[in-house]
Structure formats: C-alpha cells, structure tokens
C-alpha cells in the first residue's frame, strides 16, 4: 500500500493531493481539543492544506485542526498499515527515510526519492519521468521473522527517454467534461507532465534442508566428473571387496613381461640406418606444375 501526502503552491495556486495525484486518493484529518493539539502539526507535511494551528468546530460532535485549502476536506479514519514490529507510533510521526539513519522508515519525501535516483528534480518536473522504488525482501527463514527486513533502492525506469528528442519524459492527456444549460457538451483537454512512481516488490526466502542439499551436492559432483573419482576412492579403500575390485580395475605386469613383449630390447622403438633416396626424373610430366619421382 502506498499513499502520497503533502501540499504546495504553483503559480500562486494552492495544490493538494487532489490536484497533483492521479488517480485521486483520500487523506486523514486530525481531531483536536485545543489549539496546542494543532500547532504541533504546523511544521509537518500532510493533511489537506496549510495548517493554521487553530482548533475549530467541524460539527456539533467533532473539532478539527483548521487548514487553509480546498473545502470540504474528507474525513477518513484508517488503521495502521503493515509496518515492521520495531516501528512505533511516535517514530512514524517524525521519521523520513534515509539509507543511513532511518533505513526502515516507510515515509519518503519526493525530493529525496528523486535525489536517490540520481536525478535533477527541476529537469524531471519539466518533462516528466518514471521513478522506480524497488523494495527487496531477502529472508533467511531459519532465523526469526524480525530479521526479515526490506531494502530500498531507487532508479529511473525511463532513462532511455531522456535521449529521445521526439517524446522525452512522461506525460499523458485527460479531459474534463461539462454541459451547458442549453444542453451543449464541451470538454477541457489537459496534457499533464508528471512524475510517476512505480513500486516494485521482489523477494527471495529460503530455509536449510539436508535432503535437497545432498541432492544438489551429488548432482554438482557428477556434473564435473568428481563422482567417478569419489566412487573409486570408496571402492578401493573402504569396502570389504576392495582387493577384488582392484584386481579387476588394474593389471599388474613384471619387468620380464615387458622385456619379452619387446622384440628389439628394452627400447620402445628401433631406429633403422637405411635411408630412402628420392630423385627427380629428368623427364617432366605433361601436367602443369607436376613432375614424377622414382626411388
């Protein structure tokens, strides 16, 4: 689950998630009793606009922190998401992800994500682009569940489009439709240059098991020829019938048998003193480039 929060000002126009996020999503609104309950949120991103620090009456049974933004704001109550067991409510309210001090904080600032992907925010916002947030789970199931934690990495997925002069960046079109009082329909066509965030989740989990390990070891030994050598060592040294196996595998011969099998003495080869003489015939053949030889 992902959720975008925050607000900003563009061309002197206040913008919240309903303006810059497609498709639209809901936001949480804070309940309060006094102004002090709202002042602590003034320096933090989130909500549906700019916090004023005042606690005002929303209806007869609910007081909320006043915001400067588009009205009405949505009232939405949700439960805590799938956080790690070590993440507390106090920590999640003040943390922002960074790869050194807050490795497992699931709150990412847009500027930080762009910077971690080695991109320039101004250039990316001008033409648009697609940023990938990769979440990897590499878990050893022999250990406790608490040791299975995610790792985050960031990259630009449309890096090749930066070199494309025809259609660089990321953009899309959408329309808003209207109908006049006289029944005439018309639309406003918008071309949006956007920063798209794709969350890519992958994982690999494993647990040690003796049987698959032995099967893989035997298969590995067999594939490199080690199996034959290993079997010979076992059969020649550790089995009860090792002598019979050795007699069948090896043949022992004496020196006299070697000498008797060689008719010309202990040497393996006999060198002859005769020579073969070859001379060129004086008469050349009729074939071009060929001649006959005789002994």
PDB file of C-alpha atoms in Angstrom:
ATOM      1  CA  UNK A   1       0.000   0.000   0.000  1.00  0.00           C
ATOM      2  CA  UNK A   2       1.275   3.468  -0.895  1.00  0.00           C
ATOM      3  CA  UNK A   3      -0.099   6.899  -0.043  1.00  0.00           C
ATOM      4  CA  UNK A   4       1.021  10.370  -1.090  1.00  0.00           C
ATOM      5  CA  UNK A   5       0.710  13.315   1.303  1.00  0.00           C
ATOM      6  CA  UNK A   6       1.673  16.959   1.189  1.00  0.00           C
ATOM      7  CA  UNK A   7       0.719  20.308  -0.345  1.00  0.00           C
ATOM      8  CA  UNK A   8       2.401  23.026  -2.307  1.00  0.00           C
ATOM      9  CA  UNK A   9       1.976  26.256  -4.218  1.00  0.00           C
ATOM     10  CA  UNK A  10       2.308  26.503  -8.002  1.00  0.00           C
ATOM     11  CA  UNK A  11       1.688  29.753  -9.913  1.00  0.00           C
ATOM     12  CA  UNK A  12       0.202  31.250  -6.725  1.00  0.00           C
ATOM     13  CA  UNK A  13      -2.305  28.416  -6.588  1.00  0.00           C
ATOM     14  CA  UNK A  14      -2.547  26.161  -3.554  1.00  0.00           C
ATOM     15  CA  UNK A  15      -2.356  22.485  -4.546  1.00  0.00           C
ATOM     16  CA  UNK A  16      -3.031  19.359  -2.526  1.00  0.00           C
ATOM     17  CA  UNK A  17      -3.130  15.649  -3.372  1.00  0.00           C
ATOM     18  CA  UNK A  18      -6.435  16.035  -5.204  1.00  0.00           C
ATOM     19  CA  UNK A  19      -4.688  18.386  -7.648  1.00  0.00           C
ATOM     20  CA  UNK A  20      -1.378  16.662  -8.313  1.00  0.00           C
ATOM     21  CA  UNK A  21      -2.062  12.944  -7.725  1.00  0.00           C
ATOM     22  CA  UNK A  22      -3.742  10.772 -10.360  1.00  0.00           C
ATOM     23  CA  UNK A  23      -5.899   8.874  -9.547  1.00  0.00           C
ATOM     24  CA  UNK A  24      -7.167  10.853  -6.552  1.00  0.00           C
ATOM     25  CA  UNK A  25      -6.913   9.457  -3.044  1.00  0.00           C
ATOM     26  CA  UNK A  26      -8.222  10.189   0.444  1.00  0.00           C
ATOM     27  CA  UNK A  27      -6.439  11.986   3.289  1.00  0.00           C
ATOM     28  CA  UNK A  28      -6.598  11.839   7.108  1.00  0.00           C
ATOM     29  CA  UNK A  29      -7.900  14.842   9.017  1.00  0.00           C
ATOM     30  CA  UNK A  30      -6.813  15.459  12.610  1.00  0.00           C
ATOM     31  CA  UNK A  31      -9.139  15.753  15.575  1.00  0.00           C
ATOM     32  CA  UNK A  32      -8.273  18.246  18.302  1.00  0.00           C
ATOM     33  CA  UNK A  33      -9.381  19.724  21.636  1.00  0.00           C
ATOM     34  CA  UNK A  34      -7.222  22.848  21.942  1.00  0.00           C
ATOM     35  CA  UNK A  35      -5.007  24.916  19.635  1.00  0.00           C
ATOM     36  CA  UNK A  36      -1.939  23.218  21.120  1.00  0.00           C
ATOM     37  CA  UNK A  37      -3.108  19.962  19.546  1.00  0.00           C
ATOM     38  CA  UNK A  38      -2.852  21.577  16.114  1.00  0.00           C
ATOM     39  CA  UNK A  39       0.320  23.629  16.465  1.00  0.00           C
ATOM     40  CA  UNK A  40       2.485  20.511  16.593  1.00  0.00           C
ATOM     41  CA  UNK A  41       1.429  19.679  13.004  1.00  0.00           C
ATOM     42  CA  UNK A  42       2.254  23.065  11.506  1.00  0.00           C
ATOM     43  CA  UNK A  43       5.832  22.181  10.532  1.00  0.00           C
ATOM     44  CA  UNK A  44       4.998  18.718   9.202  1.00  0.00           C
ATOM     45  CA  UNK A  45       3.795  17.726   5.722  1.00  0.00           C
ATOM     46  CA  UNK A  46       0.451  16.063   5.286  1.00  0.00           C
ATOM     47  CA  UNK A  47      -3.191  16.891   5.674  1.00  0.00           C
ATOM     48  CA  UNK A  48      -5.316  18.626   3.075  1.00  0.00           C
ATOM     49  CA  UNK A  49      -3.627  22.015   3.066  1.00  0.00           C
ATOM     50  CA  UNK A  50      -1.661  24.514   5.133  1.00  0.00           C
ATOM     51  CA  UNK A  51      -2.169  24.097   8.892  1.00  0.00           C
ATOM     52  CA  UNK A  52      -3.151  27.341  10.658  1.00  0.00           C
ATOM     53  CA  UNK A  53      -2.612  25.996  14.191  1.00  0.00           C
ATOM     54  CA  UNK A  54      -6.230  26.664  15.275  1.00  0.00           C
ATOM     55  CA  UNK A  55      -8.664  24.067  16.610  1.00  0.00           C
ATOM     56  CA  UNK A  56     -12.129  24.805  15.227  1.00  0.00           C
ATOM     57  CA  UNK A  57     -15.528  23.135  15.351  1.00  0.00           C
ATOM     58  CA  UNK A  58     -16.290  20.867  12.417  1.00  0.00           C
ATOM     59  CA  UNK A  59     -19.736  19.894  13.677  1.00  0.00           C
ATOM     60  CA  UNK A  60     -21.540  19.502  16.999  1.00  0.00           C
ATOM     61  CA  UNK A  61     -19.502  16.431  17.956  1.00  0.00           C
ATOM     62  CA  UNK A  62     -16.128  16.946  16.250  1.00  0.00           C
ATOM     63  CA  UNK A  63     -13.345  19.527  16.500  1.00  0.00           C
ATOM     64  CA  UNK A  64     -10.609  19.511  13.874  1.00  0.00           C
ATOM     65  CA  UNK A  65      -7.431  21.410  13.102  1.00  0.00           C
ATOM     66  CA  UNK A  66      -8.112  24.270  10.731  1.00  0.00           C
ATOM     67  CA  UNK A  67      -6.399  24.198   7.386  1.00  0.00           C
ATOM     68  CA  UNK A  68      -6.087  26.629   4.530  1.00  0.00           C
ATOM     69  CA  UNK A  69      -7.028  24.602   1.490  1.00  0.00           C
ATOM     70  CA  UNK A  70      -9.816  23.323  -0.687  1.00  0.00           C
ATOM     71  CA  UNK A  71     -13.080  22.566   1.090  1.00  0.00           C
ATOM     72  CA  UNK A  72     -14.651  20.353   2.068  1.00  0.00           C
ATOM     73  CA  UNK A  73     -11.871  18.091   3.273  1.00  0.00           C
ATOM     74  CA  UNK A  74     -12.551  14.375   3.574  1.00  0.00           C
ATOM     75  CA  UNK A  75     -12.895  12.702   6.960  1.00  0.00           C
ATOM     76  CA  UNK A  76     -11.168   9.345   6.817  1.00  0.00           C
ATOM     77  CA  UNK A  77     -10.109   7.031   9.628  1.00  0.00           C
ATOM     78  CA  UNK A  78      -7.805   4.138   8.837  1.00  0.00           C
ATOM     79  CA  UNK A  79      -5.856   1.634  10.876  1.00  0.00           C
ATOM     80  CA  UNK A  80      -2.069   1.417  10.987  1.00  0.00           C
ATOM     81  CA  UNK A  81      -0.548  -0.247   7.905  1.00  0.00           C
ATOM     82  CA  UNK A  82       1.831  -3.149   7.578  1.00  0.00           C
ATOM     83  CA  UNK A  83       4.746  -1.615   9.487  1.00  0.00           C
ATOM     84  CA  UNK A  84       7.642  -3.526  10.999  1.00  0.00           C
ATOM     85  CA  UNK A  85       7.215  -4.561  14.641  1.00  0.00           C
ATOM     86  CA  UNK A  86      10.016  -2.195  15.677  1.00  0.00           C
ATOM     87  CA  UNK A  87       8.245   0.889  14.290  1.00  0.00           C
ATOM     88  CA  UNK A  88       6.245   2.768  16.914  1.00  0.00           C
ATOM     89  CA  UNK A  89       3.552   5.411  16.528  1.00  0.00           C
ATOM     90  CA  UNK A  90       5.869   8.103  17.874  1.00  0.00           C
ATOM     91  CA  UNK A  91       8.641   7.150  15.423  1.00  0.00           C
ATOM     92  CA  UNK A  92       6.388   7.087  12.365  1.00  0.00           C
ATOM     93  CA  UNK A  93       5.188  10.645  13.037  1.00  0.00           C
ATOM     94  CA  UNK A  94       8.635  12.191  12.789  1.00  0.00           C
ATOM     95  CA  UNK A  95      10.746   9.940  10.555  1.00  0.00           C
ATOM     96  CA  UNK A  96      11.682  10.311   6.891  1.00  0.00           C
ATOM     97  CA  UNK A  97      13.540   7.607   5.009  1.00  0.00           C
ATOM     98  CA  UNK A  98      17.275   7.880   4.549  1.00  0.00           C
ATOM     99  CA  UNK A  99      19.640   4.976   3.839  1.00  0.00           C
ATOM    100  CA  UNK A 100      21.830   5.628   6.914  1.00  0.00           C
ATOM    101  CA  UNK A 101      19.784   6.682   9.939  1.00  0.00           C
ATOM    102  CA  UNK A 102      16.208   5.682   9.043  1.00  0.00           C
ATOM    103  CA  UNK A 103      16.643   2.611   6.879  1.00  0.00           C
ATOM    104  CA  UNK A 104      13.203   1.132   7.567  1.00  0.00           C
ATOM    105  CA  UNK A 105      11.092   4.295   7.722  1.00  0.00           C
ATOM    106  CA  UNK A 106       8.358   3.886   5.064  1.00  0.00           C
ATOM    107  CA  UNK A 107       7.836   7.631   4.586  1.00  0.00           C
ATOM    108  CA  UNK A 108       9.619   9.082   1.526  1.00  0.00           C
ATOM    109  CA  UNK A 109       9.960  12.710   0.546  1.00  0.00           C
ATOM    110  CA  UNK A 110       9.531  13.229  -3.190  1.00  0.00           C
ATOM    111  CA  UNK A 111      12.721  15.271  -3.423  1.00  0.00           C
ATOM    112  CA  UNK A 112      14.702  12.587  -1.603  1.00  0.00           C
ATOM    113  CA  UNK A 113      13.408   9.825  -3.899  1.00  0.00           C
ATOM    114  CA  UNK A 114      14.418  11.833  -6.963  1.00  0.00           C
ATOM    115  CA  UNK A 115      17.839  12.524  -5.446  1.00  0.00           C
ATOM    116  CA  UNK A 116      18.392   8.856  -4.525  1.00  0.00           C
ATOM    117  CA  UNK A 117      17.636   8.000  -8.170  1.00  0.00           C
ATOM    118  CA  UNK A 118      20.415  10.457  -9.213  1.00  0.00           C
ATOM    119  CA  UNK A 119      18.005  12.809 -10.986  1.00  0.00           C
ATOM    120  CA  UNK A 120      17.552  16.576 -11.011  1.00  0.00           C
ATOM    121  CA  UNK A 121      14.109  17.500  -9.695  1.00  0.00           C
ATOM    122  CA  UNK A 122      13.690  20.656 -11.818  1.00  0.00           C
ATOM    123  CA  UNK A 123      14.536  18.805 -15.034  1.00  0.00           C
ATOM    124  CA  UNK A 124      12.349  15.849 -14.103  1.00  0.00           C
ATOM    125  CA  UNK A 125       9.374  18.033 -13.208  1.00  0.00           C
ATOM    126  CA  UNK A 126       9.640  19.934 -16.513  1.00  0.00           C
ATOM    127  CA  UNK A 127       9.393  16.923 -18.866  1.00  0.00           C
ATOM    128  CA  UNK A 128       8.172  14.225 -16.506  1.00  0.00           C
ATOM    129  CA  UNK A 129       9.630  10.799 -15.830  1.00  0.00           C
ATOM    130  CA  UNK A 130       9.113   7.408 -14.226  1.00  0.00           C
ATOM    131  CA  UNK A 131      10.910   6.617 -10.969  1.00  0.00           C
ATOM    132  CA  UNK A 132      11.089   3.073  -9.664  1.00  0.00           C
ATOM    133  CA  UNK A 133      11.080   2.383  -5.926  1.00  0.00           C
ATOM    134  CA  UNK A 134      12.436  -1.131  -5.520  1.00  0.00           C
ATOM    135  CA  UNK A 135      11.660  -2.973  -2.289  1.00  0.00           C
ATOM    136  CA  UNK A 136      13.618  -6.193  -1.842  1.00  0.00           C
ATOM    137  CA  UNK A 137      12.927  -8.859   0.775  1.00  0.00           C
ATOM    138  CA  UNK A 138      15.823 -11.339   1.158  1.00  0.00           C
ATOM    139  CA  UNK A 139      14.857 -13.523   4.106  1.00  0.00           C
ATOM    140  CA  UNK A 140      16.514 -16.435   5.897  1.00  0.00           C
ATOM    141  CA  UNK A 141      13.631 -18.476   7.297  1.00  0.00           C
ATOM    142  CA  UNK A 142      15.965 -20.272   9.737  1.00  0.00           C
ATOM    143  CA  UNK A 143      16.057 -17.019  11.696  1.00  0.00           C
ATOM    144  CA  UNK A 144      13.231 -15.143  13.407  1.00  0.00           C
ATOM    145  CA  UNK A 145      10.684 -13.071  11.498  1.00  0.00           C
ATOM    146  CA  UNK A 146      12.128  -9.861  12.957  1.00  0.00           C
ATOM    147  CA  UNK A 147      15.337 -10.360  10.981  1.00  0.00           C
ATOM    148  CA  UNK A 148      13.436 -10.313   7.668  1.00  0.00           C
ATOM    149  CA  UNK A 149      13.596  -6.625   6.765  1.00  0.00           C
ATOM    150  CA  UNK A 150      13.239  -4.819   3.421  1.00  0.00           C
ATOM    151  CA  UNK A 151      15.918  -2.976   1.481  1.00  0.00           C
ATOM    152  CA  UNK A 152      15.112   0.040  -0.697  1.00  0.00           C
ATOM    153  CA  UNK A 153      16.707   1.211  -3.931  1.00  0.00           C
ATOM    154  CA  UNK A 154      15.707   3.861  -6.448  1.00  0.00           C
ATOM    155  CA  UNK A 155      16.188   4.187 -10.189  1.00  0.00           C
ATOM    156  CA  UNK A 156      14.743   5.965 -13.189  1.00  0.00           C
ATOM    157  CA  UNK A 157      12.841   3.459 -15.306  1.00  0.00           C
ATOM    158  CA  UNK A 158      12.555   5.582 -18.447  1.00  0.00           C
ATOM    159  CA  UNK A 159      16.212   6.577 -18.630  1.00  0.00           C
ATOM    160  CA  UNK A 160      16.317   5.971 -22.400  1.00  0.00           C
ATOM    161  CA  UNK A 161      13.566   8.547 -22.985  1.00  0.00           C
ATOM    162  CA  UNK A 162      15.926  11.312 -21.862  1.00  0.00           C
ATOM    163  CA  UNK A 163      17.883  10.814 -25.091  1.00  0.00           C
ATOM    164  CA  UNK A 164      14.721  10.735 -27.209  1.00  0.00           C
ATOM    165  CA  UNK A 165      14.046  14.098 -28.836  1.00  0.00           C
ATOM    166  CA  UNK A 166      10.623  13.048 -30.153  1.00  0.00           C
ATOM    167  CA  UNK A 167       8.861  12.253 -26.870  1.00  0.00           C
ATOM    168  CA  UNK A 168      11.106  12.777 -23.863  1.00  0.00           C
ATOM    169  CA  UNK A 169       9.909  12.306 -20.308  1.00  0.00           C
ATOM    170  CA  UNK A 170       6.486  11.126 -19.188  1.00  0.00           C
ATOM    171  CA  UNK A 171       3.134  12.739 -19.977  1.00  0.00           C
ATOM    172  CA  UNK A 172      -0.490  11.842 -20.514  1.00  0.00           C
ATOM    173  CA  UNK A 173      -3.750  13.515 -21.509  1.00  0.00           C
ATOM    174  CA  UNK A 174      -7.099  13.542 -19.801  1.00  0.00           C
ATOM    175  CA  UNK A 175     -10.283  15.524 -20.197  1.00  0.00           C
ATOM    176  CA  UNK A 176     -12.932  17.134 -18.002  1.00  0.00           C
ATOM    177  CA  UNK A 177     -16.419  17.198 -19.472  1.00  0.00           C
ATOM    178  CA  UNK A 178     -19.112  19.861 -18.952  1.00  0.00           C
ATOM    179  CA  UNK A 179     -22.644  20.528 -20.164  1.00  0.00           C
ATOM    180  CA  UNK A 180     -24.104  23.956 -20.722  1.00  0.00           C
ATOM    181  CA  UNK A 181     -27.623  24.961 -19.700  1.00  0.00           C
ATOM    182  CA  UNK A 182     -28.715  24.718 -23.333  1.00  0.00           C
ATOM    183  CA  UNK A 183     -27.531  21.104 -23.492  1.00  0.00           C
ATOM    184  CA  UNK A 184     -24.281  21.763 -25.357  1.00  0.00           C
ATOM    185  CA  UNK A 185     -21.424  19.496 -24.202  1.00  0.00           C
ATOM    186  CA  UNK A 186     -17.826  20.580 -24.163  1.00  0.00           C
ATOM    187  CA  UNK A 187     -14.600  19.448 -22.568  1.00  0.00           C
ATOM    188  CA  UNK A 188     -11.304  20.785 -21.322  1.00  0.00           C
ATOM    189  CA  UNK A 189      -8.381  18.702 -22.584  1.00  0.00           C
ATOM    190  CA  UNK A 190      -5.340  18.657 -20.297  1.00  0.00           C
ATOM    191  CA  UNK A 191      -1.867  17.403 -21.100  1.00  0.00           C
ATOM    192  CA  UNK A 192      -0.084  16.594 -17.853  1.00  0.00           C
ATOM    193  CA  UNK A 193       3.664  16.227 -17.428  1.00  0.00           C
ATOM    194  CA  UNK A 194       4.026  14.040 -14.381  1.00  0.00           C
ATOM    195  CA  UNK A 195       6.473  12.175 -12.184  1.00  0.00           C
ATOM    196  CA  UNK A 196       5.222   8.625 -11.963  1.00  0.00           C
ATOM    197  CA  UNK A 197       6.336   6.362  -9.115  1.00  0.00           C
ATOM    198  CA  UNK A 198       6.276   2.608  -9.663  1.00  0.00           C
ATOM    199  CA  UNK A 199       6.743   0.476  -6.551  1.00  0.00           C
ATOM    200  CA  UNK A 200       8.443  -2.808  -7.480  1.00  0.00           C
ATOM    201  CA  UNK A 201       8.486  -5.505  -4.814  1.00  0.00           C
ATOM    202  CA  UNK A 202      10.563  -8.682  -5.086  1.00  0.00           C
ATOM    203  CA  UNK A 203      11.666 -11.260  -2.555  1.00  0.00           C
ATOM    204  CA  UNK A 204      13.626 -14.435  -2.015  1.00  0.00           C
ATOM    205  CA  UNK A 205      13.213 -16.602   1.053  1.00  0.00           C
ATOM    206  CA  UNK A 206      14.813 -19.941   1.894  1.00  0.00           C
ATOM    207  CA  UNK A 207      15.276 -22.464   4.666  1.00  0.00           C
ATOM    208  CA  UNK A 208      18.016 -25.086   5.092  1.00  0.00           C
ATOM    209  CA  UNK A 209      17.063 -28.719   4.383  1.00  0.00           C
ATOM    210  CA  UNK A 210      19.510 -31.629   4.367  1.00  0.00           C
ATOM    211  CA  UNK A 211      17.888 -33.730   1.624  1.00  0.00           C
ATOM    212  CA  UNK A 212      17.897 -31.064  -1.123  1.00  0.00           C
ATOM    213  CA  UNK A 213      21.423 -30.116  -0.078  1.00  0.00           C
ATOM    214  CA  UNK A 214      22.687 -33.703  -0.587  1.00  0.00           C
ATOM    215  CA  UNK A 215      20.891 -33.989  -3.913  1.00  0.00           C
ATOM    216  CA  UNK A 216      22.445 -30.765  -5.146  1.00  0.00           C
ATOM    217  CA  UNK A 217      25.922 -31.814  -3.974  1.00  0.00           C
ATOM    218  CA  UNK A 218      25.694 -35.194  -5.750  1.00  0.00           C
ATOM    219  CA  UNK A 219      24.442 -33.500  -8.914  1.00  0.00           C
ATOM    220  CA  UNK A 220      27.295 -30.972  -8.762  1.00  0.00           C
ATOM    221  CA  UNK A 221      29.944 -33.669  -8.234  1.00  0.00           C
ATOM    222  CA  UNK A 222      28.569 -35.759 -11.088  1.00  0.00           C
ATOM    223  CA  UNK A 223      28.491 -32.843 -13.494  1.00  0.00           C
ATOM    224  CA  UNK A 224      32.220 -32.109 -13.053  1.00  0.00           C
ATOM    225  CA  UNK A 225      33.397 -35.758 -13.022  1.00  0.00           C
ATOM    226  CA  UNK A 226      34.168 -35.829  -9.310  1.00  0.00           C
ATOM    227  CA  UNK A 227      31.626 -38.600  -8.761  1.00  0.00           C
ATOM    228  CA  UNK A 228      33.745 -41.226 -10.549  1.00  0.00           C
ATOM    229  CA  UNK A 229      36.872 -40.335  -8.582  1.00  0.00           C
ATOM    230  CA  UNK A 230      34.958 -40.351  -5.309  1.00  0.00           C
ATOM    231  CA  UNK A 231      33.433 -43.766  -6.037  1.00  0.00           C
ATOM    232  CA  UNK A 232      36.876 -45.224  -6.882  1.00  0.00           C
ATOM    233  CA  UNK A 233      38.314 -43.965  -3.612  1.00  0.00           C
ATOM    234  CA  UNK A 234      35.495 -45.564  -1.654  1.00  0.00           C
ATOM    235  CA  UNK A 235      35.600 -48.883  -3.554  1.00  0.00           C
ATOM    236  CA  UNK A 236      39.403 -49.202  -3.443  1.00  0.00           C
ATOM    237  CA  UNK A 237      39.896 -48.350   0.221  1.00  0.00           C
ATOM    238  CA  UNK A 238      36.782 -48.755   2.357  1.00  0.00           C
ATOM    239  CA  UNK A 239      34.679 -51.645   1.046  1.00  0.00           C
ATOM    240  CA  UNK A 240      35.092 -55.296   2.039  1.00  0.00           C
ATOM    241  CA  UNK A 241      35.729 -56.446  -1.563  1.00  0.00           C
ATOM    242  CA  UNK A 242      38.325 -53.772  -2.295  1.00  0.00           C
ATOM    243  CA  UNK A 243      41.010 -56.307  -3.404  1.00  0.00           C
ATOM    244  CA  UNK A 244      38.707 -57.917  -5.967  1.00  0.00           C
ATOM    245  CA  UNK A 245      37.736 -54.525  -7.331  1.00  0.00           C
ATOM    246  CA  UNK A 246      41.400 -53.503  -7.513  1.00  0.00           C
ATOM    247  CA  UNK A 247      42.275 -56.721  -9.409  1.00  0.00           C
ATOM    248  CA  UNK A 248      39.597 -56.050 -11.990  1.00  0.00           C
ATOM    249  CA  UNK A 249      40.417 -52.375 -12.411  1.00  0.00           C
ATOM    250  CA  UNK A 250      44.233 -52.640 -12.621  1.00  0.00           C
ATOM    251  CA  UNK A 251      46.511 -55.227 -14.329  1.00  0.00           C
ATOM    252  CA  UNK A 252      49.968 -55.777 -12.781  1.00  0.00           C
ATOM    253  CA  UNK A 253      52.880 -56.832 -15.055  1.00  0.00           C
ATOM    254  CA  UNK A 254      56.515 -57.617 -14.252  1.00  0.00           C
ATOM    255  CA  UNK A 255      59.643 -56.227 -15.891  1.00  0.00           C
ATOM    256  CA  UNK A 256      60.377 -59.559 -17.594  1.00  0.00           C
ATOM    257  CA  UNK A 257      56.938 -59.470 -19.210  1.00  0.00           C
ATOM    258  CA  UNK A 258      57.661 -56.022 -20.532  1.00  0.00           C
ATOM    259  CA  UNK A 259      61.022 -57.098 -21.983  1.00  0.00           C
ATOM    260  CA  UNK A 260      59.612 -60.237 -23.549  1.00  0.00           C
ATOM    261  CA  UNK A 261      56.884 -58.229 -25.223  1.00  0.00           C
ATOM    262  CA  UNK A 262      59.505 -56.004 -26.901  1.00  0.00           C
ATOM    263  CA  UNK A 263      61.450 -57.946 -29.647  1.00  0.00           C
ATOM    264  CA  UNK A 264      64.200 -55.357 -30.043  1.00  0.00           C
ATOM    265  CA  UNK A 265      65.281 -54.994 -26.458  1.00  0.00           C
ATOM    266  CA  UNK A 266      64.294 -52.567 -23.728  1.00  0.00           C
ATOM    267  CA  UNK A 267      63.806 -49.699 -26.182  1.00  0.00           C
ATOM    268  CA  UNK A 268      60.323 -48.999 -27.356  1.00  0.00           C
ATOM    269  CA  UNK A 269      61.432 -48.166 -30.903  1.00  0.00           C
ATOM    270  CA  UNK A 270      64.127 -49.432 -33.275  1.00  0.00           C
ATOM    271  CA  UNK A 271      65.927 -46.893 -35.441  1.00  0.00           C
ATOM    272  CA  UNK A 272      66.875 -48.133 -38.939  1.00  0.00           C
ATOM    273  CA  UNK A 273      70.073 -46.968 -40.600  1.00  0.00           C
ATOM    274  CA  UNK A 274      68.653 -47.433 -44.069  1.00  0.00           C
ATOM    275  CA  UNK A 275      67.735 -44.343 -45.941  1.00  0.00           C
ATOM    276  CA  UNK A 276      65.202 -43.721 -48.599  1.00  0.00           C
ATOM    277  CA  UNK A 277      66.575 -41.812 -51.558  1.00  0.00           C
ATOM    278  CA  UNK A 278      64.370 -39.859 -53.846  1.00  0.00           C
ATOM    279  CA  UNK A 279      65.470 -38.380 -57.086  1.00  0.00           C
ATOM    280  CA  UNK A 280      63.743 -36.234 -59.604  1.00  0.00           C
ATOM    281  CA  UNK A 281      63.215 -37.765 -63.047  1.00  0.00           C
ATOM    282  CA  UNK A 282      64.719 -35.833 -65.803  1.00  0.00           C
ATOM    283  CA  UNK A 283      61.580 -36.144 -67.843  1.00  0.00           C
ATOM    284  CA  UNK A 284      58.885 -33.876 -66.655  1.00  0.00           C
ATOM    285  CA  UNK A 285      55.232 -34.824 -66.940  1.00  0.00           C
ATOM    286  CA  UNK A 286      52.856 -33.034 -69.228  1.00  0.00           C
ATOM    287  CA  UNK A 287      50.797 -31.812 -66.322  1.00  0.00           C
ATOM    288  CA  UNK A 288      51.416 -28.177 -65.492  1.00  0.00           C
ATOM    289  CA  UNK A 289      53.230 -27.762 -62.222  1.00  0.00           C
ATOM    290  CA  UNK A 290      53.722 -31.556 -61.645  1.00  0.00           C
ATOM    291  CA  UNK A 291      56.661 -33.968 -62.041  1.00  0.00           C
ATOM    292  CA  UNK A 292      57.289 -37.684 -61.396  1.00  0.00           C
ATOM    293  CA  UNK A 293      59.672 -39.114 -58.822  1.00  0.00           C
ATOM    294  CA  UNK A 294      61.314 -42.519 -58.537  1.00  0.00           C
ATOM    295  CA  UNK A 295      63.104 -44.434 -55.812  1.00  0.00           C
TER     296      UNK A 295
END
